[in-house]
XYZ file of C-alpha atoms in Angstrom:
706
model
C 207.540 109.657 42.302
C 206.440 106.124 41.658
C 206.855 105.338 45.306
C 204.672 108.334 46.299
C 201.909 107.303 43.903
C 202.087 103.803 45.262
C 201.806 105.125 48.829
C 198.738 107.171 47.903
C 197.134 104.135 46.279
C 197.657 102.118 49.430
C 196.090 104.867 51.574
C 193.092 105.113 49.239
C 192.742 101.351 49.366
C 192.804 101.457 53.132
C 190.120 104.170 53.228
C 187.961 102.176 50.807
C 188.373 99.097 52.998
C 187.073 100.849 56.116
C 183.626 99.619 57.292
C 182.437 103.223 57.269
C 181.306 105.685 54.657
C 183.953 108.406 54.097
C 183.666 111.679 52.193
C 185.694 114.854 51.909
C 184.061 118.205 51.261
C 185.508 121.615 50.444
C 184.554 124.954 51.952
C 182.049 125.473 49.101
C 180.383 122.146 49.940
C 181.675 120.317 46.840
C 182.434 116.594 47.223
C 186.195 116.146 46.832
C 186.387 112.441 47.689
C 184.062 109.539 48.530
C 185.033 105.997 49.279
C 183.421 102.995 47.602
C 181.143 102.196 50.608
C 179.646 105.690 50.546
C 179.127 105.514 46.777
C 177.433 102.139 47.117
C 175.167 103.322 49.987
C 173.946 106.285 47.951
C 173.752 104.355 44.684
C 176.080 106.633 42.676
C 179.143 105.862 40.583
C 182.219 107.567 41.884
C 182.427 109.763 38.790
C 178.777 110.839 39.338
C 179.246 111.548 43.018
C 182.289 113.748 42.398
C 180.092 116.129 40.421
C 177.694 116.645 43.434
C 177.792 118.876 46.501
C 176.810 118.423 50.133
C 173.501 120.207 49.321
C 172.548 117.348 46.968
C 173.177 114.701 49.624
C 171.515 116.429 52.623
C 168.510 118.456 51.539
C 168.190 119.981 55.033
C 171.513 121.855 54.606
C 171.474 125.416 53.275
C 174.442 127.590 52.248
C 174.083 129.546 55.489
C 173.912 126.468 57.715
C 176.892 124.916 55.885
C 178.968 128.045 56.363
C 178.199 128.037 60.096
C 178.912 124.289 60.231
C 182.295 124.835 58.469
C 183.394 127.543 60.882
C 182.395 125.426 63.911
C 184.394 122.406 62.802
C 187.351 124.552 61.716
C 187.455 126.081 65.165
C 186.758 122.898 67.162
C 188.663 120.610 64.731
C 186.027 117.838 65.146
C 182.263 117.380 65.740
C 179.843 114.477 66.207
C 176.230 114.809 64.962
C 173.338 112.988 63.221
C 172.206 113.722 59.677
C 169.722 112.587 57.065
C 171.184 111.575 53.681
C 169.387 111.169 50.363
C 170.196 108.321 47.965
C 170.216 108.517 44.189
C 166.767 106.809 44.139
C 165.354 109.540 46.385
C 165.186 107.527 49.604
C 166.404 108.888 52.950
C 168.347 107.260 55.733
C 169.630 108.362 59.150
C 173.370 108.451 59.807
C 175.832 109.237 62.596
C 178.575 111.588 61.368
C 182.031 112.258 62.816
C 183.437 115.347 61.043
C 187.104 116.439 61.327
C 188.848 119.496 59.870
C 192.186 118.932 58.018
C 194.432 120.467 55.360
C 195.846 118.600 52.334
C 198.452 120.224 50.065
C 197.321 123.630 51.254
C 193.626 122.851 50.740
C 191.263 123.013 53.722
C 188.793 120.119 53.833
C 186.292 118.415 56.138
C 186.564 114.676 56.371
C 183.369 112.963 57.488
C 183.196 109.367 58.664
C 179.543 108.192 58.374
C 177.787 105.244 60.058
C 174.335 104.209 58.801
C 172.235 103.972 61.976
C 168.828 103.768 60.265
C 168.052 100.245 61.424
C 169.194 100.575 65.049
C 167.639 104.008 65.348
C 164.403 102.698 63.875
C 164.092 99.920 66.435
C 165.020 102.216 69.304
C 162.380 104.708 68.158
C 159.907 101.914 67.616
C 160.498 100.570 71.102
C 160.208 104.060 72.597
C 156.999 104.809 70.655
C 155.544 101.417 71.532
C 156.165 102.041 75.212
C 154.432 105.402 74.948
C 151.443 104.067 72.994
C 150.968 101.070 75.303
C 151.652 103.088 78.471
C 154.320 100.546 79.404
C 157.584 101.386 81.112
C 160.396 98.993 81.995
C 163.062 98.790 84.632
C 165.844 96.433 85.684
C 167.605 96.022 89.014
C 171.049 94.385 89.060
C 171.470 92.409 92.257
C 175.283 92.448 91.959
C 176.039 96.171 91.760
C 172.591 97.429 92.698
C 172.423 99.431 89.473
C 169.037 100.429 88.106
C 167.984 101.041 84.516
C 164.630 102.782 83.883
C 162.941 103.660 80.584
C 161.513 107.103 79.907
C 157.942 105.855 79.895
C 158.419 104.232 83.334
C 159.506 107.620 84.718
C 156.442 109.192 83.124
C 153.994 106.577 84.442
C 155.281 106.712 88.007
C 155.611 110.536 87.879
C 159.245 110.669 89.062
C 162.631 111.368 87.541
C 164.627 109.602 90.244
C 165.598 106.073 89.215
C 166.346 105.132 92.840
C 162.613 105.247 93.480
C 162.360 102.074 91.380
C 164.456 99.979 93.750
C 162.269 97.190 95.174
C 162.523 98.597 98.694
C 161.416 102.051 97.578
C 158.871 101.121 94.912
C 156.310 100.084 97.536
C 155.827 103.801 98.333
C 154.280 104.340 94.899
C 151.124 102.491 95.934
C 148.178 103.118 98.281
C 148.200 99.548 99.537
C 151.811 99.537 100.760
C 151.363 96.347 102.759
C 150.317 94.374 99.706
C 153.200 95.857 97.678
C 155.675 94.984 100.462
C 154.539 91.356 100.473
C 154.869 91.126 96.669
C 158.373 92.596 96.566
C 159.466 90.631 99.665
C 158.439 87.330 98.065
C 160.151 88.406 94.850
C 163.397 89.304 96.660
C 163.552 86.349 99.035
C 161.788 83.560 97.190
C 162.124 84.612 93.583
C 158.313 84.692 93.241
C 157.284 86.689 90.198
C 154.038 88.690 90.320
C 151.529 90.349 88.031
C 149.118 92.590 89.989
C 147.044 95.746 89.510
C 147.748 98.311 92.229
C 146.369 101.798 92.802
C 148.924 104.603 93.012
C 149.096 107.391 95.599
C 149.171 110.091 92.925
C 146.365 112.629 92.623
C 144.390 111.691 90.674
C 145.286 108.116 91.390
C 146.195 105.637 88.668
C 145.742 101.919 88.301
C 149.179 100.410 87.590
C 149.750 96.919 86.314
C 152.979 95.879 88.086
C 154.897 92.910 86.681
C 158.204 91.692 88.112
C 160.249 88.640 87.167
C 163.498 87.356 88.693
C 166.476 86.367 86.516
C 168.650 83.677 88.088
C 172.092 82.273 87.440
C 171.915 78.859 88.880
C 170.247 79.203 92.249
C 171.291 82.793 92.758
C 169.122 85.816 91.953
C 171.069 87.810 89.388
C 168.684 90.450 88.147
C 165.079 91.633 88.455
C 163.245 92.938 85.415
C 159.971 94.726 85.787
C 157.227 96.494 83.902
C 154.814 99.210 84.998
C 151.804 99.717 82.754
C 149.213 102.467 83.205
C 145.903 100.574 82.920
C 143.771 103.304 84.525
C 141.436 103.620 81.559
C 140.985 99.860 81.213
C 140.502 99.412 84.970
C 137.943 102.210 85.117
C 136.076 100.590 82.232
C 136.266 97.243 84.014
C 135.033 98.829 87.247
C 132.168 100.453 85.360
C 131.325 97.136 83.739
C 131.315 95.486 87.175
C 129.079 98.270 88.469
C 126.704 97.944 85.504
C 126.572 94.167 85.949
C 125.876 94.570 89.659
C 123.131 97.079 88.861
C 121.609 94.719 86.281
C 121.870 91.718 88.630
C 120.219 93.636 91.467
C 117.499 95.218 89.318
C 114.008 93.741 89.359
C 114.061 93.313 85.570
C 115.203 90.018 84.073
C 117.868 90.265 81.352
C 118.385 87.475 78.808
C 120.868 87.197 75.921
C 120.103 84.586 73.231
C 121.702 83.675 69.926
C 119.813 82.727 66.771
C 119.659 79.068 67.850
C 117.911 80.114 71.054
C 120.875 79.299 73.316
C 120.889 81.310 76.532
C 124.305 82.978 76.376
C 123.989 85.278 79.369
C 121.418 86.215 82.003
C 121.115 88.431 85.038
C 120.999 87.022 88.571
C 117.321 88.027 88.755
C 116.496 85.319 86.198
C 117.661 82.650 88.615
C 116.087 84.331 91.641
C 112.677 85.020 90.130
C 112.236 81.885 88.029
C 113.630 79.446 90.574
C 116.220 77.756 88.311
C 119.798 77.174 89.447
C 122.661 78.767 87.497
C 123.837 75.289 86.516
C 120.456 74.600 84.922
C 120.305 77.963 83.172
C 123.814 77.565 81.736
C 122.553 74.674 79.583
C 119.165 76.204 78.692
C 117.696 77.186 75.366
C 114.654 79.429 74.998
C 112.565 76.297 74.514
C 113.535 75.065 78.005
C 112.191 78.261 79.560
C 108.955 78.339 77.541
C 107.571 75.092 76.144
C 105.068 77.054 74.027
C 107.820 78.540 71.851
C 108.597 76.579 68.683
C 111.714 76.810 66.522
C 109.634 78.198 63.657
C 108.252 80.986 65.860
C 111.671 81.777 67.345
C 113.430 82.024 63.982
C 110.628 84.202 62.624
C 110.804 86.410 65.715
C 114.596 86.659 65.404
C 114.390 87.679 61.737
C 111.762 90.309 62.523
C 113.858 91.635 65.425
C 116.927 91.861 63.185
C 114.922 93.810 60.619
C 113.325 96.222 63.101
C 116.207 96.520 65.566
C 113.903 96.604 68.581
C 110.547 95.089 69.557
C 108.100 95.476 72.416
C 105.581 92.879 73.540
C 103.696 91.423 76.499
C 104.134 87.780 77.454
C 103.308 85.218 80.129
C 106.544 84.027 81.749
C 106.590 80.576 83.359
C 108.503 79.851 86.566
C 110.119 76.536 87.444
C 107.137 75.596 89.653
C 104.735 76.137 86.752
C 103.249 79.406 87.973
C 103.142 82.290 85.526
C 103.280 86.055 85.634
C 102.540 88.730 83.021
C 105.633 90.464 81.659
C 106.528 93.461 79.554
C 109.399 92.565 77.172
C 111.712 94.886 75.239
C 113.918 92.920 72.830
C 116.913 94.479 71.057
C 119.037 93.165 68.187
C 122.771 93.451 68.830
C 125.878 92.210 67.054
C 128.695 90.837 69.217
C 131.856 89.357 67.736
C 130.083 89.046 64.389
C 127.169 87.109 65.917
C 123.519 88.267 65.943
C 122.107 88.211 69.447
C 118.759 88.981 71.071
C 119.021 90.986 74.278
C 115.653 90.894 76.056
C 114.730 92.925 79.145
C 111.731 91.376 80.929
C 109.729 93.220 83.573
C 107.172 91.581 85.867
C 104.000 93.670 85.458
C 101.723 91.736 87.814
C 101.250 94.757 90.073
C 100.639 97.025 87.085
C 98.028 94.601 85.743
C 96.383 94.526 89.166
C 96.380 98.327 89.226
C 94.974 98.371 85.697
C 92.278 95.919 86.743
C 91.400 97.981 89.798
C 91.424 101.113 87.664
C 89.190 99.407 85.097
C 86.818 98.275 87.835
C 86.874 101.766 89.330
C 86.180 103.321 85.941
C 83.373 100.845 85.371
C 81.986 101.708 88.786
C 82.323 105.416 88.013
C 80.637 104.817 84.672
C 77.866 102.903 86.404
C 77.519 105.597 89.074
C 77.551 108.275 86.391
C 74.785 106.512 84.480
C 72.905 106.005 87.700
C 73.369 109.652 88.653
C 72.218 110.750 85.223
C 69.168 108.508 85.502
C 68.478 109.761 89.009
C 68.906 113.330 87.861
C 66.577 112.757 84.917
C 64.062 111.105 87.206
C 64.327 113.855 89.826
C 63.949 116.534 87.160
C 60.722 114.836 86.118
C 59.662 114.719 89.756
C 60.475 118.407 90.250
C 58.408 119.414 87.237
C 55.329 117.678 88.652
C 55.979 118.160 92.362
C 53.391 120.042 94.394
C 54.240 120.873 97.973
C 56.120 117.625 98.467
C 58.350 119.014 101.209
C 55.629 120.549 103.394
C 52.474 119.167 104.973
C 49.920 121.796 105.947
C 48.237 120.716 109.166
C 46.846 121.968 112.475
C 44.226 119.331 113.317
C 44.795 116.906 116.152
C 43.535 114.004 114.065
C 46.183 114.541 111.393
C 48.879 115.322 113.963
C 48.552 111.734 115.185
C 49.373 110.512 111.687
C 52.424 112.790 111.490
C 53.552 111.455 114.851
C 53.512 107.946 113.366
C 55.637 109.267 110.496
C 58.183 110.691 112.949
C 58.288 107.382 114.829
C 58.997 105.180 111.827
C 61.072 107.558 109.647
C 64.497 107.047 111.389
C 64.234 103.260 110.963
C 64.542 101.082 107.841
C 61.144 99.514 108.488
C 58.813 98.931 105.536
C 55.765 101.242 105.674
C 52.285 100.660 104.203
C 50.174 103.836 103.805
C 46.442 103.297 103.290
C 43.657 105.770 102.640
C 41.310 107.195 100.056
C 42.513 108.745 96.829
C 43.621 112.357 97.057
C 44.462 112.288 100.761
C 48.188 112.932 100.232
C 49.691 109.476 100.690
C 52.642 110.518 98.512
C 53.368 113.462 100.819
C 53.512 111.092 103.774
C 55.939 108.844 101.869
C 58.153 111.884 101.170
C 57.997 112.842 104.862
C 59.115 109.330 105.869
C 62.087 109.540 103.469
C 63.085 113.135 104.275
C 63.257 112.373 107.990
C 65.271 109.158 107.542
C 69.007 108.489 107.405
C 68.539 107.859 103.670
C 67.501 111.435 102.906
C 70.805 112.135 101.062
C 69.859 109.435 98.544
C 66.898 109.727 96.174
C 63.269 108.898 96.816
C 62.178 107.021 93.686
C 58.431 107.058 93.029
C 56.449 104.735 90.798
C 52.706 104.370 90.321
C 51.862 100.747 89.689
C 48.418 101.687 88.306
C 49.720 103.905 85.510
C 52.041 101.384 83.839
C 50.967 98.681 81.382
C 51.288 95.210 82.825
C 53.960 94.328 80.248
C 56.246 97.194 81.337
C 55.966 97.072 85.119
C 58.715 94.448 85.534
C 61.098 96.353 83.259
C 60.320 99.619 85.029
C 60.884 98.159 88.486
C 63.832 95.847 87.858
C 65.315 97.011 84.534
C 66.172 94.937 81.487
C 69.080 93.969 79.263
C 69.317 94.808 75.597
C 67.337 92.271 73.560
C 65.364 90.981 76.556
C 62.162 91.541 74.596
C 60.994 93.140 71.381
C 61.801 96.835 71.525
C 64.548 96.477 74.164
C 67.205 98.201 72.032
C 69.464 99.090 74.976
C 70.034 98.287 78.645
C 67.677 99.976 81.096
C 68.282 100.568 84.776
C 65.257 99.760 86.894
C 63.793 101.911 89.642
C 65.095 99.567 92.356
C 68.670 100.104 91.104
C 68.117 103.865 91.059
C 66.828 103.713 94.609
C 69.842 101.747 95.921
C 70.804 103.324 99.244
C 67.573 105.351 99.253
C 63.814 104.780 99.304
C 61.326 103.564 96.709
C 57.668 104.597 96.911
C 55.319 102.059 95.334
C 51.996 103.869 94.910
C 48.862 101.843 94.178
C 50.643 98.655 95.247
C 47.323 96.806 94.996
C 47.567 97.088 91.201
C 50.819 95.087 91.035
C 50.228 91.961 88.876
C 50.122 88.738 90.843
C 52.930 87.146 88.792
C 55.339 89.988 89.733
C 54.565 89.888 93.437
C 57.098 87.034 94.175
C 59.873 89.145 92.634
C 58.967 92.078 94.897
C 58.813 89.695 97.851
C 62.353 88.529 97.016
C 63.613 92.112 97.149
C 61.927 92.606 100.516
C 63.328 89.390 101.941
C 66.766 89.050 100.286
C 67.539 92.537 98.977
C 68.242 91.141 95.480
C 66.665 90.639 92.055
C 67.492 89.758 88.458
C 67.012 92.286 85.678
C 64.807 91.133 82.823
C 66.924 89.142 80.362
C 69.910 88.950 82.736
C 71.387 85.998 84.617
C 73.288 88.256 87.013
C 71.791 88.868 90.448
C 71.779 92.490 91.567
C 72.114 93.338 95.261
C 70.338 96.488 96.505
C 69.775 98.261 99.802
C 66.339 99.862 99.412
C 63.683 100.934 101.867
C 60.149 100.303 100.597
C 57.193 102.571 101.310
C 53.978 101.335 99.668
C 50.556 102.957 99.397
C 47.091 101.841 98.315
C 43.474 102.954 98.423
C 42.351 99.341 98.252
C 41.699 96.857 101.044
C 44.613 94.451 100.698
C 43.162 92.057 103.271
C 40.115 91.554 101.066
C 42.407 91.079 98.049
C 44.338 88.411 99.982
C 41.069 86.587 100.670
C 40.110 86.910 97.009
C 43.501 85.525 95.952
C 44.556 88.633 93.986
C 47.293 89.639 96.433
C 49.850 87.383 98.083
C 49.384 86.977 101.814
C 53.158 86.729 102.517
C 53.777 89.936 100.544
C 50.980 91.696 102.433
C 52.540 90.854 105.794
C 55.956 91.945 104.538
C 54.506 95.318 103.500
C 52.251 95.817 106.509
C 55.060 95.997 109.102
C 54.195 99.577 110.025
C 50.759 100.618 108.702
C 49.758 104.288 108.521
C 46.128 105.087 107.733
C 45.798 108.488 106.050
C 42.431 110.015 106.986
C 40.218 111.822 104.426
C 39.867 115.621 104.343
C 36.365 115.495 105.854
C 37.953 113.934 108.980
C 40.325 116.922 109.383
C 38.096 119.849 108.391
C 39.951 122.284 110.606
C 42.820 122.010 108.090
C 40.641 123.185 105.159
C 41.242 126.973 105.726
C 45.009 126.448 105.892
C 45.068 124.252 102.800
C 42.805 126.629 100.844
C 45.028 129.626 101.732
C 48.134 127.697 100.671
C 46.627 126.816 97.287
C 45.324 130.402 96.838
C 48.837 131.848 97.242
C 50.334 129.175 95.024
C 48.008 129.651 92.065
C 47.764 133.432 92.424
C 51.506 133.668 91.728
C 51.192 131.333 88.757
C 48.224 133.238 87.294
C 49.615 136.684 88.092
C 46.614 137.546 90.277
C 46.593 139.688 93.451
C 44.646 137.386 95.793
C 45.808 137.632 99.411
C 43.056 135.935 101.398
C 39.746 134.013 101.398
C 36.546 135.655 102.627
C 34.871 134.352 105.775
C 31.861 133.212 103.748
C 34.106 131.280 101.329
C 35.716 129.457 104.237
C 32.315 128.589 105.722
C 31.098 127.132 102.450
C 34.273 125.087 102.009
C 34.017 123.799 105.588
C 30.431 122.710 104.949
C 31.434 120.641 101.914
C 32.458 116.970 102.386
C 35.147 116.864 99.637
C 34.745 113.306 98.377
C 37.860 113.966 96.251
C 39.749 115.052 99.382
C 42.735 117.441 99.159
C 43.108 116.976 95.403
C 39.507 118.208 94.895
C 40.137 121.245 97.145
C 43.268 122.153 95.192
C 41.419 121.947 91.875
C 38.578 124.152 93.208
C 40.999 126.908 94.323
C 42.908 126.788 91.021
C 39.622 127.210 89.114
C 38.511 130.056 91.436
C 41.787 131.981 90.869
C 41.215 131.800 87.118
C 37.562 132.937 87.314
C 37.635 135.553 90.083
C 39.546 138.837 90.550
C 40.559 141.111 93.400
C 42.569 140.584 96.546
C 39.953 138.576 98.472
C 38.502 135.358 97.112
C 34.725 135.469 97.495
C 32.211 132.682 96.804
C 31.243 132.245 93.212
C 30.049 129.736 90.698
C 33.122 127.709 91.445
C 31.750 126.690 94.881
C 30.296 123.165 94.594
C 26.564 123.005 95.358
C 24.829 120.102 97.098
C 21.433 118.987 95.705
C 20.360 117.882 99.135
C 20.518 114.224 98.357
C 22.814 112.004 100.343
C 25.587 111.000 98.054
C 27.305 107.685 98.304
C 30.499 109.725 98.573
C 29.349 110.820 102.020
C 29.201 107.298 103.346
C 32.152 106.046 105.380
C 33.765 102.687 104.817
C 33.024 99.919 107.224
C 36.638 100.092 108.387
C 36.306 103.831 109.112
C 33.048 103.256 110.975
C 34.738 100.517 112.998
C 37.598 102.807 113.824
C 35.346 105.655 114.922
C 33.182 103.322 117.046
C 36.200 101.744 118.775
C 37.581 105.218 119.564
C 34.203 106.201 121.042
C 34.223 103.111 123.271
C 37.830 103.735 124.303
C 37.006 107.337 125.192
C 34.137 106.041 127.322
C 36.423 103.568 129.170
C 39.123 106.220 129.410
C 41.242 104.057 127.097
C 41.099 100.998 129.325
C 41.142 97.866 127.144
C 41.210 94.919 129.585
C 39.090 94.089 132.607
C 35.328 94.112 133.338
C 35.122 97.842 132.554
C 37.442 97.656 129.575
C 36.577 98.283 125.939
C 37.214 94.623 124.982
C 34.472 93.492 127.387
C 32.004 96.091 125.970
C 32.859 95.107 122.381
C 32.563 91.421 123.316
C 36.035 90.419 122.041
C 39.292 89.209 123.475
C 41.889 91.711 124.673
C 44.489 90.495 122.122
C 41.950 90.738 119.300
C 41.132 94.347 120.183
C 44.826 95.273 120.473
C 45.479 93.759 117.015
C 42.523 95.634 115.495
C 43.657 98.910 117.099
C 47.107 98.458 115.593
C 45.698 97.680 112.171
C 43.375 100.712 112.259
C 46.120 102.989 113.561
C 44.325 103.751 116.841
C 46.554 105.246 119.529
C 45.608 106.743 122.886
C 44.883 110.480 122.818
C 43.577 112.487 125.759
C 40.342 114.285 124.888
C 40.007 112.415 121.535
C 36.655 113.026 119.923
C 34.933 111.334 117.085
C 35.741 112.891 113.738
């Protein structure tokens, strides 16, 4: 008995001495035995542990699962598995369990030998998880037995489950660039040259694989090759995008600068070097102060602080090139933080072309504004003209004497020649001026009319040439002169003989140079204006008297037209009277249709010292006084007292003209020779030709004295 007890003690001692944890459990799951190592691992005393069951040690086990586990081991006699055990302190650890069914003194038990694999399992799991997280898979190739070991992640990355595909001779088929892969593996195999390259796979979609291979040698002999495949697709795509973005930035027209707070140029686009003319070596050492000498440290630090506060700023600047030339730039600066450092990223755009477009647009708008003002002034002027205009577009005429004058108008109208119209008051000089303009190439532009006799001397210059604000007392705003309004058209200067002598040089300058200065302005204005002047005065006499400049007279008298009085074209009186009768009958609401024969006779017998204007006034008065459809004589007919009025006398110039025409009719319009008019008039041929031109005498067959 003593010997048996001693034998059992030795066996128990041997079990306790094993380097494994050992427990026995009954069919109910109760712990029957536990060696010292198991007790120590769980933190229980042996007496405490013997009071526990398998359900206390492995919380994942239920009565049902234990029953099934018992039957399996009883049938198979042994089983290997992994389990999770709980210590007395509540901590868990992973264990490998070898369970064996046996019977002791008629009792059926399971004996479990347990190995704590927590640490080794942890590192294996850690390595496996690390490979998965880092997308890294490993492989080894034994040169002696040609065996290959491949990790799970390597299979996953290369999308194969066949480890033979990882042999150096086969691995080249993974990649698009097989030739490059062949060279890498060939140098590795033959020369022991390790490599670290990024290759693109043939898979769809393709991957970027970082391939690393390193030879392991024993002495001079290649013993083993270890390799790594890492899926760097995401990183490579990001790198490719970064390269693309950098290429886009470097090829863009905008200049990109990156500065730190000290003003050091940290980075710049290629356009900075190209457009500014600095080499990259120079720029690498530059601060902001090297690129712009006008920037001070105080300004830069203030600008940097403001940018940091606002996050983004926009400004315009003058950028200086290496050669000293400058260009206007639009700058957008942004505050960024990189590696804990505040930086200023500035995008600079050359806006020279935009500024030029803006300038042209501004000039165009100013021109439009000027044209608009001019158009408004012209419109206002023309509206005034329309309100006072009387038959300005038509000249009523059937007499031969007046037809000669109209022929002169038709001759000179298509040219740009200056015209001087002379004649008595009321003869219609303004109508002739309108006819000259309306038959010229300038007819689409306005005919500006001004009467020099109706304006005060102090205002004539302002009216003709305009003035600037403040040029004189009362000049509260700029005024455009009539010459500016007439630019491209015609200006009619009526009663030119009344133009003050001190203004005549300014008019002469316009005639000669086509330019003038507005009153109060130092800017010369260029104009293209045709001048038609008119007067009822004898300008030659005024030249002799010194009241009219001789040079201005000759500039005006390039093409003279002498407008004859109404008494010299009496055959036109019936036509003119009928025209005025119809005009004023409509205005007065009367029914007049015609003039009686007696009325016409009386009008024809009257000399009309006031010319056409007097005839018009007579008819207007008659329409008011008389009634009916036929205008008969009445109190409105002017009566002569029989005395010869001074109004009936002709001017010496008119008498000269009539006498010369009589002589020319006698000589059948021969001027030179013994039977010529010059010989009869006792003057030289050239003198007579000059006088004929001045008096507007032209050859007419059957011409009779008016």
